[in-house]
CSV table of C-alpha atoms and ligand atoms in Angstrom, one decimal:
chain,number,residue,atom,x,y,z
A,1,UNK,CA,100.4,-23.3,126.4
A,2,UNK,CA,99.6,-19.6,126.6
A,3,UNK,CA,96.4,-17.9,126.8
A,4,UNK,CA,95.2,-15.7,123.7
A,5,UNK,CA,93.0,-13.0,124.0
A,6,UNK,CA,90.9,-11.4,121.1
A,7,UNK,CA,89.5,-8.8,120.9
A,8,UNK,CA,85.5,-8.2,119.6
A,9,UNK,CA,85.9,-4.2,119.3
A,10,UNK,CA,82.0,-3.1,119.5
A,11,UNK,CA,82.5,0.3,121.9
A,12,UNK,CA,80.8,-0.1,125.0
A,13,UNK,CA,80.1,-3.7,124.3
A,14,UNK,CA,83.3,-4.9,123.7
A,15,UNK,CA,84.9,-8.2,125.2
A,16,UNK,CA,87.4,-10.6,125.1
A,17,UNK,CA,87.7,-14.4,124.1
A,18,UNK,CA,90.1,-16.1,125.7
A,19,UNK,CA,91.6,-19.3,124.2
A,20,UNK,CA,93.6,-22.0,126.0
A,21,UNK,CA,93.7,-24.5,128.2
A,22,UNK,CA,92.1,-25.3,131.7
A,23,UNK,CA,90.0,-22.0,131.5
A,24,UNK,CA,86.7,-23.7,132.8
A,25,UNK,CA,89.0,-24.5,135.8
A,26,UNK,CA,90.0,-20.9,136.1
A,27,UNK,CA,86.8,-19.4,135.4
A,28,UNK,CA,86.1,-18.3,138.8
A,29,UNK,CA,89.0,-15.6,138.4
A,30,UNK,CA,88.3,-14.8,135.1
A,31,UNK,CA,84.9,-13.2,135.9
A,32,UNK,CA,85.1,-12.3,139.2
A,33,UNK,CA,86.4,-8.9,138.1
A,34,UNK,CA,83.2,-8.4,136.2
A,35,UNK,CA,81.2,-9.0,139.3
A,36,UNK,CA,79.2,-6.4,141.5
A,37,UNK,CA,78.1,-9.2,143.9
A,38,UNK,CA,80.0,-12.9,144.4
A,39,UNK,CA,77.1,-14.9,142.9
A,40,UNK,CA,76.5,-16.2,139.6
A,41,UNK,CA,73.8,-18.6,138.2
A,42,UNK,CA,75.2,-21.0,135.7
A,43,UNK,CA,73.3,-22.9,132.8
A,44,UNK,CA,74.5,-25.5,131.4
A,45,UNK,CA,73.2,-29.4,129.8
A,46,UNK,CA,73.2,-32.8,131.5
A,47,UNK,CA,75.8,-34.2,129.3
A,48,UNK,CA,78.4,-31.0,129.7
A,49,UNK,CA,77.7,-30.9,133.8
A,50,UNK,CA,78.7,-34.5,134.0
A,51,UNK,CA,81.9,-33.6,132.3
A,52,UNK,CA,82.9,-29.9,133.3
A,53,UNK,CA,80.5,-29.0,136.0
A,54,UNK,CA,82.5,-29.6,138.8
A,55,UNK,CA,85.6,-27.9,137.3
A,56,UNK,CA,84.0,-25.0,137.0
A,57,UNK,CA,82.2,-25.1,140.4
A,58,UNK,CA,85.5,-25.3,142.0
A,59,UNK,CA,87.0,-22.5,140.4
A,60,UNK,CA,84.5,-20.2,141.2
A,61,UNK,CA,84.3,-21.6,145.0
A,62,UNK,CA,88.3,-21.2,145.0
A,63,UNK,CA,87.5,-17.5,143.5
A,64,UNK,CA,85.3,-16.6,146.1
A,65,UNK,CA,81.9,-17.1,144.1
A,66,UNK,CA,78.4,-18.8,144.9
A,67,UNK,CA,76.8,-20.1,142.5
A,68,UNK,CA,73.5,-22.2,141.7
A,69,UNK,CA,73.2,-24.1,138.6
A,70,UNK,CA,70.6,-25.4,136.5
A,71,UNK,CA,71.6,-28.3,134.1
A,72,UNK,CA,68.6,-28.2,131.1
A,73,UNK,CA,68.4,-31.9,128.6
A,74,UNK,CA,70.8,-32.4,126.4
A,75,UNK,CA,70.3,-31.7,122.3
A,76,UNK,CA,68.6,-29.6,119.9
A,77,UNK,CA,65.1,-30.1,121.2
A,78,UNK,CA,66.1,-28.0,124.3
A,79,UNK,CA,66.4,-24.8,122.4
A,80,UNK,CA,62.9,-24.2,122.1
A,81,UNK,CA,59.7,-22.3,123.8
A,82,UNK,CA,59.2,-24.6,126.4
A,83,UNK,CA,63.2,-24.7,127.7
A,84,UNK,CA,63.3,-20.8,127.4
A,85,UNK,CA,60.6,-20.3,129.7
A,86,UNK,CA,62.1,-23.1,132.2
A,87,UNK,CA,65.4,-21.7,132.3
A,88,UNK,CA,64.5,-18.0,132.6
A,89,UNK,CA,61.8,-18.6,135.4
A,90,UNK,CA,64.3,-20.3,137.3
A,91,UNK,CA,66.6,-17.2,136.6
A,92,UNK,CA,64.3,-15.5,137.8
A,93,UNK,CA,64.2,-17.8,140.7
A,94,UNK,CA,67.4,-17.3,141.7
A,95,UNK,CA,67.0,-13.6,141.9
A,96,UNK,CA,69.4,-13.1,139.6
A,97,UNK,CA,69.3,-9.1,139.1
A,98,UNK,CA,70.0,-7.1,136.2
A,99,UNK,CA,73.8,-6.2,137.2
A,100,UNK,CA,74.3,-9.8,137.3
A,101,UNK,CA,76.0,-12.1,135.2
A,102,UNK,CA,74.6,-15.5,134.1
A,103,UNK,CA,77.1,-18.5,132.8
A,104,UNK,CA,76.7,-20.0,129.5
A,105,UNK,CA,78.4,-23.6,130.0
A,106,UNK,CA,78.0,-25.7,127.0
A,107,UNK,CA,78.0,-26.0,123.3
A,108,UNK,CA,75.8,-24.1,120.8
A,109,UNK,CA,72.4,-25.1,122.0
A,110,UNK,CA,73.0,-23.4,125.7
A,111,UNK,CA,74.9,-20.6,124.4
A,112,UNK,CA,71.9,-19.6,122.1
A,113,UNK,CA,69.2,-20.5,124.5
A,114,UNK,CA,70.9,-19.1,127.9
A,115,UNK,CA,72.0,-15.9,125.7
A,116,UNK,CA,68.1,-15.5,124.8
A,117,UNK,CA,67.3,-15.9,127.9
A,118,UNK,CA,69.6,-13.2,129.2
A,119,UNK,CA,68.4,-11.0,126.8
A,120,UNK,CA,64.9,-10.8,127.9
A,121,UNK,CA,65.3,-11.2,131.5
A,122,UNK,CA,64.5,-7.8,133.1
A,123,UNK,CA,65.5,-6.7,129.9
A,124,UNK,CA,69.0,-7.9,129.6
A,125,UNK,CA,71.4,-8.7,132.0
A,126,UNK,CA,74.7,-9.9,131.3
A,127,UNK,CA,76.0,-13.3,130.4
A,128,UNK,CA,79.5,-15.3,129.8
A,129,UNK,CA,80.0,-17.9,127.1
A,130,UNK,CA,82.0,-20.7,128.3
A,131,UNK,CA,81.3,-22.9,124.9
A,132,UNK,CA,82.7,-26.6,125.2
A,133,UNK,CA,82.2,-27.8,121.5
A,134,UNK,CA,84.6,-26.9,118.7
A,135,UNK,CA,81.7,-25.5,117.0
A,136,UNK,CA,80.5,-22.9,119.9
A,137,UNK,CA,84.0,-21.9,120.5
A,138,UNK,CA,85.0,-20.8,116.5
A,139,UNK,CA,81.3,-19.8,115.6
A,140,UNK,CA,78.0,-19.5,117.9
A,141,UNK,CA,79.5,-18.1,121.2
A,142,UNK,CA,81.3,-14.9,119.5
A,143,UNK,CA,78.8,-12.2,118.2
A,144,UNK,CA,75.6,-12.2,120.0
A,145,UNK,CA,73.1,-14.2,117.9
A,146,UNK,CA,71.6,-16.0,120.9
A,147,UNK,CA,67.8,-17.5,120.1
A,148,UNK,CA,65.7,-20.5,120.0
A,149,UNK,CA,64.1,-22.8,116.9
A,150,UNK,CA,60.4,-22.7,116.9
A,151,UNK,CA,58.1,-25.2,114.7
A,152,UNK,CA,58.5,-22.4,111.9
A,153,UNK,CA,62.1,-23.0,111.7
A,154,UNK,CA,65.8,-22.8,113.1
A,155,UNK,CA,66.7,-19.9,115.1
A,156,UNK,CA,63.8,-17.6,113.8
A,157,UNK,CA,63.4,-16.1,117.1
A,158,UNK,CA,66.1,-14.5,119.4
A,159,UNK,CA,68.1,-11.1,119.7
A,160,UNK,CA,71.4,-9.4,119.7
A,161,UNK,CA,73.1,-9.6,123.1
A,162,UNK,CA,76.4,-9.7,123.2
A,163,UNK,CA,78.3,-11.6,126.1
A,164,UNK,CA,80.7,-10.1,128.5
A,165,UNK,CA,83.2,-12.3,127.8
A,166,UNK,CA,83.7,-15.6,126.2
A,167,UNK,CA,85.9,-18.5,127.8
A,168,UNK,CA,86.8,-21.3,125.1
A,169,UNK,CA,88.6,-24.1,127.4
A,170,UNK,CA,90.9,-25.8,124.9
A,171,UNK,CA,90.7,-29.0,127.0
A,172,UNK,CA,86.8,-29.3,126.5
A,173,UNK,CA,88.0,-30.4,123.2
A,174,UNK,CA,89.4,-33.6,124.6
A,175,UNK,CA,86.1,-35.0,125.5
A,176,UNK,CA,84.3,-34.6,122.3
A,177,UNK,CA,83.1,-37.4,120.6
A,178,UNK,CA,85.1,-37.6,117.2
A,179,UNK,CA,81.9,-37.1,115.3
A,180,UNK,CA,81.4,-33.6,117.4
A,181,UNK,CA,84.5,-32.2,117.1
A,182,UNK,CA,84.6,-33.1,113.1
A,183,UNK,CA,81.3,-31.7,113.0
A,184,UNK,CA,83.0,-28.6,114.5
A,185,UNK,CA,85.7,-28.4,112.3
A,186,UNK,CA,83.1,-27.7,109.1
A,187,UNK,CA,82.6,-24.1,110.6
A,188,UNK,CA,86.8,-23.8,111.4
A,189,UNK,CA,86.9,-24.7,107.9
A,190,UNK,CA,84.3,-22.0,106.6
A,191,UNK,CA,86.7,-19.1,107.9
A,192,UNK,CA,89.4,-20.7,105.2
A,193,UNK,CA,87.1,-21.4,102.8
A,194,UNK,CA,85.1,-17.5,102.7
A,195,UNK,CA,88.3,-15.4,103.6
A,196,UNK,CA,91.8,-16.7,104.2
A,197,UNK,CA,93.3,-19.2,101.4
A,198,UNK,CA,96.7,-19.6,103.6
A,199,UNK,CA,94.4,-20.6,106.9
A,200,UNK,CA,93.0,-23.1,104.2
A,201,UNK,CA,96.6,-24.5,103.0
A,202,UNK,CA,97.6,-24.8,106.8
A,203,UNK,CA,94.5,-26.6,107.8
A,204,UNK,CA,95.0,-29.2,105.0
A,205,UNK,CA,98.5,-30.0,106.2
A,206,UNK,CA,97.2,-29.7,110.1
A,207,UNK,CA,93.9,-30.9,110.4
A,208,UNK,CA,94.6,-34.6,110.6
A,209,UNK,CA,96.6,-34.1,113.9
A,210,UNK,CA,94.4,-31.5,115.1
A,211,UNK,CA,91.5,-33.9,114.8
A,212,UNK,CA,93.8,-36.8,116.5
A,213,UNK,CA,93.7,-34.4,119.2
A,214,UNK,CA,97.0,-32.2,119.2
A,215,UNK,CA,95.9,-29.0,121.4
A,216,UNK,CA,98.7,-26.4,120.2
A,217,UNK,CA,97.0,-27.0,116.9
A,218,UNK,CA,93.5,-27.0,118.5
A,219,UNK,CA,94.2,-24.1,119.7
A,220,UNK,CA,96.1,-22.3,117.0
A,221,UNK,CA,92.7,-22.8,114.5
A,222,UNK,CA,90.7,-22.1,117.2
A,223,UNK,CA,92.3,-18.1,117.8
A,224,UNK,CA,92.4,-17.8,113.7
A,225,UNK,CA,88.8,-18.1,113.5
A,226,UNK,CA,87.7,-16.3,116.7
A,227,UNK,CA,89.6,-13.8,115.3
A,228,UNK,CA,88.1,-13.7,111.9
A,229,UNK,CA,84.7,-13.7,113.2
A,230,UNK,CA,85.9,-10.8,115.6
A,231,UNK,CA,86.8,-8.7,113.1
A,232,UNK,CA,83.5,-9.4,111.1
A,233,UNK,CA,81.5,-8.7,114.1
A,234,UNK,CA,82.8,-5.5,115.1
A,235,UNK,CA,82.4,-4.3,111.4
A,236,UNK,CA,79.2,-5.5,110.6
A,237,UNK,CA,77.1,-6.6,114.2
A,238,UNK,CA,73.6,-7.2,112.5
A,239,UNK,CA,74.4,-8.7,109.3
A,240,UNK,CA,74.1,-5.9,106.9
A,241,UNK,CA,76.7,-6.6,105.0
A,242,UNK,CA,79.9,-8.5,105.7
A,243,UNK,CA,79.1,-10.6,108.4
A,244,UNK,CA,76.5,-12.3,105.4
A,245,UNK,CA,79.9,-14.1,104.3
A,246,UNK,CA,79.5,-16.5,107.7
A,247,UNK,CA,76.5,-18.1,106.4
A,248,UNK,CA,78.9,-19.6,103.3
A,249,UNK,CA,77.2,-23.2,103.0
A,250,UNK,CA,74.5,-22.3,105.2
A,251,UNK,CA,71.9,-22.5,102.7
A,252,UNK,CA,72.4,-25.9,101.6
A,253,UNK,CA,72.9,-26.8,105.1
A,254,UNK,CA,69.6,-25.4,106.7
A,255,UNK,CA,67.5,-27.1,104.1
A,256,UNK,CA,68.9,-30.1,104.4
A,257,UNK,CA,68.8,-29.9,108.3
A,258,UNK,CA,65.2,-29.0,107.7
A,259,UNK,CA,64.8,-32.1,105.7
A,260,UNK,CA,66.5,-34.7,108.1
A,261,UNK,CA,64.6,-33.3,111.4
A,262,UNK,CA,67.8,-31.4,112.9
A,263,UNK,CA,68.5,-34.5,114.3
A,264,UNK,CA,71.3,-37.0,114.4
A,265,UNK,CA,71.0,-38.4,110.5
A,266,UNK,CA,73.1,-34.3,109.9
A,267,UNK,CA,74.9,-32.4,112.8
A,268,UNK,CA,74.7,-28.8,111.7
A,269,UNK,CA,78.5,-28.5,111.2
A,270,UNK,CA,78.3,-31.8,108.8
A,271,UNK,CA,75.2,-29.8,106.9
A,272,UNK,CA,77.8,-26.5,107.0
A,273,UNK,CA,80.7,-28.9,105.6
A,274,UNK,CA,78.4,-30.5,103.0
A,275,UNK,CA,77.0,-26.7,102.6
A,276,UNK,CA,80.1,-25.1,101.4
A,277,UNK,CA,81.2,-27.9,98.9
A,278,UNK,CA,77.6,-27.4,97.4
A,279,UNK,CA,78.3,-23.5,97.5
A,280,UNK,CA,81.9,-24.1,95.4
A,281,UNK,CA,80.5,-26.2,93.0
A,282,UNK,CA,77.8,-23.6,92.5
A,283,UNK,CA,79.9,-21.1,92.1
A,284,UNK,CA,81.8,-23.4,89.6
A,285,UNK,CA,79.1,-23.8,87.6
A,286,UNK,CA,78.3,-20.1,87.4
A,287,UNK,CA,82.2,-19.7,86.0
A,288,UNK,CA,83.2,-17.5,89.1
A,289,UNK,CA,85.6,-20.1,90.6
A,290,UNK,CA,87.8,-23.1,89.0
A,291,UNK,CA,87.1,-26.5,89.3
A,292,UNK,CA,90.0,-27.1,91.6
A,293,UNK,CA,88.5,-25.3,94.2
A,294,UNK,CA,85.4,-27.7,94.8
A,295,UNK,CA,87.5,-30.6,93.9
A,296,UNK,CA,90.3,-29.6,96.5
A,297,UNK,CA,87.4,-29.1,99.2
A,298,UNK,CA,85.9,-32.0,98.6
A,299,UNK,CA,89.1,-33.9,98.5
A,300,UNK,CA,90.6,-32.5,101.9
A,301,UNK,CA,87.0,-33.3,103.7
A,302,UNK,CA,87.0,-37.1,102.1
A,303,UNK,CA,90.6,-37.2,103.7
A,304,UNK,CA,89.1,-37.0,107.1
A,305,UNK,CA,86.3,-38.8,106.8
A,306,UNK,CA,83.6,-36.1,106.8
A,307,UNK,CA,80.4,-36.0,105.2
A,308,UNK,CA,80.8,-34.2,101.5
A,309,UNK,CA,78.4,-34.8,99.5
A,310,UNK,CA,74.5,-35.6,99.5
A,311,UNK,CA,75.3,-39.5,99.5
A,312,UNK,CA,76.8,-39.1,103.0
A,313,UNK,CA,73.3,-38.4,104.4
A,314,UNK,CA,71.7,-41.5,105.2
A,315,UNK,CA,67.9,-42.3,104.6
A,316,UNK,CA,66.1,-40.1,102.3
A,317,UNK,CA,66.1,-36.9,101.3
A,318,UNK,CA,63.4,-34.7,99.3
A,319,UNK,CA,63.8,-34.1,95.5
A,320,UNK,CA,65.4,-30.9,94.0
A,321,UNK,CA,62.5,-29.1,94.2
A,322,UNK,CA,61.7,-29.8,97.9
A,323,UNK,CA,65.2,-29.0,98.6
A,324,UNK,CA,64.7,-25.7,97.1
A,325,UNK,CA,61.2,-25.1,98.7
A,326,UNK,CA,62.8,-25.3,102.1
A,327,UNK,CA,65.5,-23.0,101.0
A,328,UNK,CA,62.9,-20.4,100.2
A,329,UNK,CA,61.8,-20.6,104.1
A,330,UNK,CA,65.5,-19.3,104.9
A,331,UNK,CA,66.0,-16.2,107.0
A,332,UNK,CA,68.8,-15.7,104.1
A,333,UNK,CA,65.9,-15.0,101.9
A,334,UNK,CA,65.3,-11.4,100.7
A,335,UNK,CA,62.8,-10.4,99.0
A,336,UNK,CA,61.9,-13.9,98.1
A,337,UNK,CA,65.2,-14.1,96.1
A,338,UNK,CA,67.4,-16.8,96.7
A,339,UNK,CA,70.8,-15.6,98.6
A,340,UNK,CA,73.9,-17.5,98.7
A,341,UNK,CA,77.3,-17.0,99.6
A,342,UNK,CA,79.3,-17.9,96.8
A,343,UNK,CA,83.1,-17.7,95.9
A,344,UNK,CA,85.7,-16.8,93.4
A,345,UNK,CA,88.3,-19.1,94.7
A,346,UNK,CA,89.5,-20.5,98.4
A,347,UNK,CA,89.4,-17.4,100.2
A,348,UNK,CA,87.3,-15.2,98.1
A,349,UNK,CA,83.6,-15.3,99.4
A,350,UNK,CA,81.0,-12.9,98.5
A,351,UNK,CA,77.1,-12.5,98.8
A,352,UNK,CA,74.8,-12.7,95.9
A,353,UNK,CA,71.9,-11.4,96.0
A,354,UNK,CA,70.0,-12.9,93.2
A,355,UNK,CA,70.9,-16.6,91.9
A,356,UNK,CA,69.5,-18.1,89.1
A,357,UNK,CA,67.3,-21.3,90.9
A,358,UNK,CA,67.9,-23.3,87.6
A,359,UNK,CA,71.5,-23.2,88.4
A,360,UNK,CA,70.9,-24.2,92.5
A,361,UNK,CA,68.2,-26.9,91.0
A,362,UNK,CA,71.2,-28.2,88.4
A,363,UNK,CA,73.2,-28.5,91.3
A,364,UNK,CA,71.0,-30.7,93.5
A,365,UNK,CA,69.8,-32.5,91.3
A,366,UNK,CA,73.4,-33.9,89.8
A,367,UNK,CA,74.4,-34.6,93.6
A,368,UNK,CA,71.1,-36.6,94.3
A,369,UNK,CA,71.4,-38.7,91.3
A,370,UNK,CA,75.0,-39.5,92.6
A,371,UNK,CA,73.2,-41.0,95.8
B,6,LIG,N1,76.9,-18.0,112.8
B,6,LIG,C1,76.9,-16.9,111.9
B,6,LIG,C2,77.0,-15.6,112.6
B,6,LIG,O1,77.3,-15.5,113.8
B,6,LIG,O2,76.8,-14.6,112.0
């Protein structure tokens, strides 16, 4: 298999991600030309060093790199205060100066924490995502959100800083836990769902052998949505607009996140999943879309065993009301109006601004009385 390349066109802050396989291995090449000295520090988990640590260590050692590395805990409760500070004193540390680069080795808890952390350190210095989870690679390592959760809520602190370059090692895949990499695929499945009805038929015919583990396939859905964010990015870099449609489901999904703990009762990309058939039949029940399309989604994510609807959450969950109070905390809400992404059809996403509670209240309150 080939390497891709796309393209995130933002001027002076452009970069590449690259998609294919044993790019971790061949890391050490890859950034050495953005180098001004042969050092890097590299942040990564103690679940991902066990796996990939060493692969990348050798690369770098075969291109002519030093490094130091600092493996944080595992899980969500690393992206917080008390991790940030930990990982950018030891940046500091390291002497890592401003024109160098710090590596990003992990899924999307270390990409948004060591991101952050790049961002503040002397001010920014420069960083490369190496995401190993199917759900870094498609969504949280392209576009520069990097941040942290505080006890306020998820990811309501943190900056713009784009990386220098994003690495997404096809063969990280392979070690995923099934659970992961379908959790994953509900984001892969967002880009069908908010913009491109044929990437929607193809993953319906595909996705059971990409999740069995075929990597041409893996890698195929991968570039589509890289490249669908790209192009969102570099049109719309803070969320003015456009880049709005990536948060399809994300409503849903962050209160009920909010409701379960983050934790392991609903992965974010399960929420996400769970999110967007909650956003169809929404929009269904507003008249903008058919019945087919929730019926379709829902069908294709039953067919591989994914969490669909709120009966796939175990334990309990709040009423409709409390599941609408903690949509009011969103970051999604303006003016204290309620903002969803909603949809026309597969494919056809679009932000409003201004939904009508009673109908979002309707909704949750038929899917918890099918619990
Ligand atoms: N994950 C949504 C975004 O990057 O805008």
């Amino acid at each position: 298999m080939t390497v891709d390349s796309v393209p995130v066109a933002l001027g002076a802050r452009s970069y590449e991600v690259r998609i294919g396989p044993g790019l971790i291995d061949r890391a050490g090449a890859q950034i050495a030309p953005l180098l001004r000295r042969p050092r890097v520090a590299v942040v990564t988990d103690e679940t991902v060093a066990g796996l990939h640590l060493a692969r990348l260590a050798d690369g770098l050692a075969a291109a002519g790199l030093a490094h130091t590395s600092l493996a944080l805990p595992a899980g969500e409760s690393t992206k917080g205060w008390a991790h940030l500070a930990r990982c950018t004193e030891w940046l500091l540390d390291q002497k890592v100066e401003r024109r160098d680069l710090v590596v990003a080795l992990g899924g999307g808890v270390i990409g948004d924490l060591v991101g952050f952390s790049a961002a503040i350190l002397r001010r920014g210095v420069r960083f490369v995502q190496v995401p190993t989870s199917l759900l870094a690679q498609v969504d949280s390592s392209v576009g520069g959100k990097t941040g942290i959760n505080t006890a306020q809520g998820k990811n309501l602190v943190g900056a713009f800083h784009q990386p220098s370059l994003v690495l997404a090692d096809i063969d990280a895949l392979a070690t995923l836990p099934r659970r992961d990499f379908l959790a994953g695929y509900g984001e892969v499945l967002k880009y069908g769902l908010l913009g491109d009805a044929a990437f929607f038929d193809w993953l319906e015919v595909n996705a059971p052998r990409m999740v069995a583990g075929d990597a041409g396939l893996r890698q195929h859905a991968v570039r589509v949505s890289v490249a669908m964010k790209a192009g969102i990015v570099s049109r719309d870099e803070t969320e003015e607009g456009e880049r709005a449609l990536l948060n399809l489901g994300h409503t849903f999904c962050h209160a009920l996140e909010s409701a379960t703990g983050y934790g392991d009762r609903l992965l974010h990309g399960e929420g996400v999943a769970i999110g967007c058939a909650l956003a169809f039949e929404l929009s269904q029940r507003l008249g903008l879309c058919a019945q087919e399309a929730p019926s379709r989604l829902r069908a294709h994510l039953r067919s591989l065993g994914m969490k669909t609807d709120l009966r796939d959450i175990p334990g309990d969950l709040p009423g409709a009301d409390g599941l609408l109070g903690l949509m009011a905390q969103d970051k999604k809400v303006v003016d204290g109006r309620l903002r969803f992404i909603l949809a026309r059809g597969i494919g056809q996403a679009f932000v409003a601004d201004d939904v009508p509670p009673d109908a979002v209240r309707g909704v949750l309150t038929d899917a918890l009385a099918a619990r």
